[in-house]
Amino acid sequence: MVNTASAGVNKAAAAAAQGGHRALPLASLNHISVVCRSLESSLSFYRDVLGFIQIRRPGSFDFDGAWLFNFGIGVHLLQAEDLESLPPQKTEINPKDNHISFTTCESMEAVQRRLKELGIRYVQRRVEEGGIHVDQIFFHDPDGFMIEVCTCDNLPVIPLVTHLDAAAACAPPAVVAPSCKRVSNQHQQQLSTIVTAAVPEVPPTAAPAPQQSVGGGCVGEVVDPAASMSASAMMTCSEHACMQV
């Protein structure tokens, strides 16, 4: 995402503060929390399918759970104490449902191929805005919470401002409270240590894994046929490069 887009959002936020719309003094997204039927199944999914890394969880908790971290955010899994109190597990994949979304460091074909290998059902969508295409893949975790992988960063971030905000944008920028300043590389440094200890180096002589054909026997439900892309456009990156923060 381009820096000018982020600068625009920051300027709009400053304008809102100048205009009297005082929001909470937040710094960043820290974690999402998921109540799960089976802690073991959910831990395996977020670790082995999505690439999160399990981290130390405070021992003072008196209930079962697990903490994971990667991509700059955490996932906190909570073992449900009463399975009967949970809502019915969702089976239909509805892109309009609550979800968390990720971008990919490879291609959407690589994501599809991996989901097929794992036997995970998914649906596809394609959004077009001003000649820009955004491809989306939706699937469920073991409890029916929806995950999206998309190319949403193709779209620029354009803040919507009122005439009052626009006028306030011309004023000097609002001063950010010192309490909101974070050491930007702290989590990255922590995760780097975890990754180094948890992920073995790939031997140079290791043979590449055979690639499966994209066509035929697809577990996914292709909702928009136009969303399929050429396999020749596939990009690759190393395992370590995919573990970005």
CSV table of C-alpha atoms in Angstrom, one decimal:
chain,number,residue,atom,x,y,z
A,1,MET,CA,0.0,0.0,0.0
A,2,VAL,CA,1.4,3.4,-0.9
A,3,ASN,CA,2.5,5.8,1.7
A,4,THR,CA,0.4,8.6,0.3
A,5,ALA,CA,-2.7,6.6,1.1
A,6,SER,CA,-1.7,6.2,4.8
A,7,ALA,CA,-0.8,9.8,4.9
A,8,GLY,CA,-4.2,10.7,3.7
A,9,VAL,CA,-5.9,8.6,6.4
A,10,ASN,CA,-3.7,10.1,9.1
A,11,LYS,CA,-4.5,13.6,7.8
A,12,ALA,CA,-8.2,12.8,7.9
A,13,ALA,CA,-7.9,11.5,11.4
A,14,ALA,CA,-6.1,14.7,12.4
A,15,ALA,CA,-8.8,16.7,10.8
A,16,ALA,CA,-11.5,14.8,12.7
A,17,ALA,CA,-9.6,15.5,16.0
A,18,GLN,CA,-9.4,19.2,15.2
A,19,GLY,CA,-13.1,19.2,14.4
A,20,GLY,CA,-14.0,17.9,17.8
A,21,HIS,CA,-14.6,14.2,16.9
A,22,ARG,CA,-12.3,12.8,19.5
A,23,ALA,CA,-11.7,9.0,19.0
A,24,LEU,CA,-10.1,6.6,21.5
A,25,PRO,CA,-6.3,6.9,21.6
A,26,LEU,CA,-5.6,3.6,19.9
A,27,ALA,CA,-2.2,2.6,18.4
A,28,SER,CA,-2.8,-0.7,16.4
A,29,LEU,CA,-4.7,-3.9,16.2
A,30,ASN,CA,-3.4,-6.3,18.9
A,31,HIS,CA,-5.3,-9.6,18.5
A,32,ILE,CA,-8.5,-11.3,17.7
A,33,SER,CA,-10.1,-13.8,20.0
A,34,VAL,CA,-11.9,-17.0,18.9
A,35,VAL,CA,-13.9,-19.3,21.1
A,36,CYS,CA,-13.4,-22.8,19.8
A,37,ARG,CA,-15.0,-26.2,20.3
A,38,SER,CA,-11.7,-28.0,20.1
A,39,LEU,CA,-8.6,-26.2,21.2
A,40,GLU,CA,-6.4,-28.8,19.5
A,41,SER,CA,-8.2,-28.6,16.2
A,42,SER,CA,-8.2,-24.7,16.1
A,43,LEU,CA,-4.5,-24.6,17.2
A,44,SER,CA,-3.6,-26.9,14.4
A,45,PHE,CA,-5.6,-24.8,11.9
A,46,TYR,CA,-4.1,-21.4,12.8
A,47,ARG,CA,-0.6,-22.8,13.1
A,48,ASP,CA,-0.4,-25.2,10.2
A,49,VAL,CA,-2.9,-23.7,7.7
A,50,LEU,CA,-2.5,-19.9,8.3
A,51,GLY,CA,1.1,-19.9,9.5
A,52,PHE,CA,0.7,-18.4,13.0
A,53,ILE,CA,3.3,-19.3,15.6
A,54,GLN,CA,2.3,-20.3,19.1
A,55,ILE,CA,3.7,-18.1,21.8
A,56,ARG,CA,3.8,-18.1,25.6
A,57,ARG,CA,0.4,-17.5,27.3
A,58,PRO,CA,0.1,-16.1,30.8
A,59,GLY,CA,0.0,-19.0,33.3
A,60,SER,CA,-2.4,-17.1,35.6
A,61,PHE,CA,-5.4,-17.9,33.3
A,62,ASP,CA,-7.7,-20.5,34.9
A,63,PHE,CA,-9.2,-21.6,31.6
A,64,ASP,CA,-7.8,-23.5,28.6
A,65,GLY,CA,-6.6,-21.6,25.6
A,66,ALA,CA,-3.6,-20.8,23.4
A,67,TRP,CA,-1.9,-17.6,22.0
A,68,LEU,CA,-0.5,-17.3,18.6
A,69,PHE,CA,1.2,-14.5,16.7
A,70,ASN,CA,2.3,-13.5,13.2
A,71,PHE,CA,1.7,-10.9,10.5
A,72,GLY,CA,1.8,-8.2,13.2
A,73,ILE,CA,-1.3,-9.5,15.0
A,74,GLY,CA,-2.2,-12.1,17.6
A,75,VAL,CA,-4.8,-14.8,17.7
A,76,HIS,CA,-6.1,-15.8,21.1
A,77,LEU,CA,-7.9,-19.2,21.2
A,78,LEU,CA,-10.4,-19.9,24.0
A,79,GLN,CA,-11.6,-23.4,24.7
A,80,ALA,CA,-15.4,-23.3,25.1
A,81,GLU,CA,-16.5,-24.4,28.5
A,82,ASP,CA,-20.0,-25.3,27.5
A,83,LEU,CA,-20.3,-26.6,23.9
A,84,GLU,CA,-24.1,-26.6,24.2
A,85,SER,CA,-24.1,-22.8,24.6
A,86,LEU,CA,-22.3,-22.3,21.3
A,87,PRO,CA,-24.4,-21.3,18.2
A,88,PRO,CA,-24.9,-23.9,15.5
A,89,GLN,CA,-21.7,-24.4,13.4
A,90,LYS,CA,-21.9,-22.6,10.1
A,91,THR,CA,-21.6,-24.7,6.9
A,92,GLU,CA,-22.5,-22.2,4.2
A,93,ILE,CA,-19.6,-19.9,3.3
A,94,ASN,CA,-21.1,-16.4,3.2
A,95,PRO,CA,-18.7,-13.7,2.1
A,96,LYS,CA,-20.9,-11.1,3.9
A,97,ASP,CA,-20.3,-12.8,7.3
A,98,ASN,CA,-17.9,-11.7,10.0
A,99,HIS,CA,-14.3,-12.5,9.0
A,100,ILE,CA,-10.7,-11.6,9.2
A,101,SER,CA,-8.8,-10.9,6.0
A,102,PHE,CA,-5.2,-11.5,4.9
A,103,THR,CA,-3.2,-10.6,1.9
A,104,THR,CA,-0.8,-13.2,0.4
A,105,CYS,CA,2.9,-13.1,-0.3
A,106,GLU,CA,2.5,-15.4,-3.4
A,107,SER,CA,-0.4,-15.7,-5.8
A,108,MET,CA,-4.0,-16.5,-5.4
A,109,GLU,CA,-3.4,-19.7,-7.4
A,110,ALA,CA,-0.9,-20.8,-4.7
A,111,VAL,CA,-3.6,-20.2,-2.0
A,112,GLN,CA,-6.1,-22.2,-3.9
A,113,ARG,CA,-3.7,-25.0,-4.5
A,114,ARG,CA,-2.8,-25.3,-0.9
A,115,LEU,CA,-6.5,-25.2,0.2
A,116,LYS,CA,-7.2,-28.1,-2.3
A,117,GLU,CA,-4.3,-30.1,-0.9
A,118,LEU,CA,-5.7,-29.6,2.6
A,119,GLY,CA,-9.3,-30.5,1.5
A,120,ILE,CA,-10.7,-27.1,2.7
A,121,ARG,CA,-13.8,-25.8,1.0
A,122,TYR,CA,-13.7,-22.3,-0.2
A,123,VAL,CA,-15.6,-19.8,-2.5
A,124,GLN,CA,-14.2,-17.1,-4.7
A,125,ARG,CA,-15.3,-13.6,-5.5
A,126,ARG,CA,-13.9,-10.8,-7.7
A,127,VAL,CA,-14.6,-7.1,-7.1
A,128,GLU,CA,-14.0,-4.5,-9.8
A,129,GLU,CA,-13.6,-0.8,-9.0
A,130,GLY,CA,-12.4,1.7,-11.6
A,131,GLY,CA,-10.6,-0.9,-13.6
A,132,ILE,CA,-8.9,-2.4,-10.5
A,133,HIS,CA,-9.6,-6.0,-9.7
A,134,VAL,CA,-9.7,-7.5,-6.2
A,135,ASP,CA,-9.7,-11.3,-5.9
A,136,GLN,CA,-11.1,-12.9,-2.8
A,137,ILE,CA,-11.0,-16.4,-1.3
A,138,PHE,CA,-13.2,-17.3,1.7
A,139,PHE,CA,-13.1,-20.4,3.9
A,140,HIS,CA,-13.9,-21.4,7.4
A,141,ASP,CA,-11.8,-22.3,10.4
A,142,PRO,CA,-12.8,-25.5,12.4
A,143,ASP,CA,-15.6,-23.5,14.2
A,144,GLY,CA,-17.1,-21.8,11.2
A,145,PHE,CA,-15.3,-18.5,11.7
A,146,MET,CA,-14.6,-17.1,8.2
A,147,ILE,CA,-11.1,-16.4,6.9
A,148,GLU,CA,-10.5,-14.3,3.7
A,149,VAL,CA,-7.4,-14.1,1.6
A,150,CYS,CA,-7.5,-11.3,-0.9
A,151,THR,CA,-5.7,-8.8,-3.1
A,152,CYS,CA,-7.5,-5.9,-1.3
A,153,ASP,CA,-4.2,-3.9,-1.2
A,154,ASN,CA,-4.7,-3.4,-5.0
A,155,LEU,CA,-7.2,-0.7,-4.0
A,156,PRO,CA,-6.0,2.7,-2.8
A,157,VAL,CA,-7.1,3.9,0.7
A,158,ILE,CA,-9.1,7.0,0.1
A,159,PRO,CA,-10.6,8.6,3.2
A,160,LEU,CA,-14.1,10.0,3.0
A,161,VAL,CA,-14.2,13.5,4.6
A,162,THR,CA,-16.9,16.1,5.2
A,163,HIS,CA,-16.5,19.8,4.3
A,164,LEU,CA,-15.8,20.4,8.0
A,165,ASP,CA,-13.0,17.8,8.0
A,166,ALA,CA,-11.6,19.2,4.8
A,167,ALA,CA,-11.4,22.7,6.3
A,168,ALA,CA,-9.8,21.3,9.4
A,169,ALA,CA,-7.3,19.4,7.3
A,170,CYS,CA,-5.8,22.8,6.4
A,171,ALA,CA,-5.0,23.4,10.0
A,172,PRO,CA,-1.8,22.3,11.7
A,173,PRO,CA,-1.8,18.5,12.3
A,174,ALA,CA,-3.0,17.2,15.6
A,175,VAL,CA,-0.3,16.2,18.0
A,176,VAL,CA,-0.3,12.5,18.7
A,177,ALA,CA,-0.2,11.6,22.4
A,178,PRO,CA,3.2,10.2,23.5
A,179,SER,CA,1.4,7.3,25.1
A,180,CYS,CA,0.4,6.1,21.6
A,181,LYS,CA,3.9,5.9,20.4
A,182,ARG,CA,5.3,2.3,20.1
A,183,VAL,CA,8.6,0.9,19.3
A,184,SER,CA,7.8,-0.3,15.8
A,185,ASN,CA,10.3,-3.1,15.6
A,186,GLN,CA,9.5,-4.6,19.0
A,187,HIS,CA,7.1,-7.2,17.9
A,188,GLN,CA,9.1,-7.9,14.7
A,189,GLN,CA,12.2,-8.5,16.8
A,190,GLN,CA,10.3,-10.9,19.1
A,191,LEU,CA,8.7,-12.8,16.2
A,192,SER,CA,12.1,-13.0,14.5
A,193,THR,CA,13.5,-14.8,17.5
A,194,ILE,CA,10.5,-17.2,17.6
A,195,VAL,CA,10.7,-17.9,13.9
A,196,THR,CA,14.5,-18.6,14.1
A,197,ALA,CA,13.9,-21.1,16.8
A,198,ALA,CA,10.8,-22.7,15.4
A,199,VAL,CA,11.4,-22.9,11.7
A,200,PRO,CA,14.3,-25.0,10.4
A,201,GLU,CA,16.3,-23.9,7.5
A,202,VAL,CA,15.5,-25.6,4.2
A,203,PRO,CA,18.5,-27.6,2.9
A,204,PRO,CA,19.8,-26.2,-0.4
A,205,THR,CA,19.6,-29.6,-2.0
A,206,ALA,CA,16.0,-30.2,-1.0
A,207,ALA,CA,13.9,-31.1,-4.1
A,208,PRO,CA,10.9,-28.8,-4.7
A,209,ALA,CA,7.5,-30.3,-3.8
A,210,PRO,CA,5.5,-31.5,-6.8
A,211,GLN,CA,2.9,-29.1,-7.9
A,212,GLN,CA,-0.7,-30.3,-8.3
A,213,SER,CA,-2.8,-29.3,-11.3
A,214,VAL,CA,-5.1,-26.4,-10.7
A,215,GLY,CA,-7.8,-28.0,-12.9
A,216,GLY,CA,-10.0,-31.0,-12.0
A,217,GLY,CA,-11.1,-32.4,-8.7
A,218,CYS,CA,-11.4,-28.9,-7.1
A,219,VAL,CA,-12.7,-28.8,-3.6
A,220,GLY,CA,-13.5,-25.1,-3.9
A,221,GLU,CA,-16.7,-23.7,-5.2
A,222,VAL,CA,-15.9,-21.2,-8.0
A,223,VAL,CA,-18.7,-18.7,-7.8
A,224,ASP,CA,-17.3,-16.3,-10.4
A,225,PRO,CA,-15.7,-18.1,-13.4
A,226,ALA,CA,-14.1,-14.9,-14.5
A,227,ALA,CA,-12.1,-14.9,-11.2
A,228,SER,CA,-9.9,-17.7,-12.4
A,229,MET,CA,-6.4,-16.5,-13.3
A,230,SER,CA,-3.6,-17.8,-15.4
A,231,ALA,CA,-1.3,-20.2,-13.6
A,232,SER,CA,1.6,-18.7,-15.5
A,233,ALA,CA,1.2,-15.6,-13.5
A,234,MET,CA,2.1,-17.4,-10.3
A,235,MET,CA,4.8,-15.9,-8.1
A,236,THR,CA,6.7,-17.7,-5.4
A,237,CYS,CA,8.5,-16.7,-2.2
A,238,SER,CA,10.4,-18.5,0.4
A,239,GLU,CA,8.8,-19.9,3.6
A,240,HIS,CA,10.5,-17.3,5.7
A,241,ALA,CA,9.3,-14.5,3.4
A,242,CYS,CA,5.7,-15.6,4.0
A,243,MET,CA,6.1,-15.1,7.7
A,244,GLN,CA,5.9,-11.4,7.5
A,245,VAL,CA,5.0,-9.1,10.3
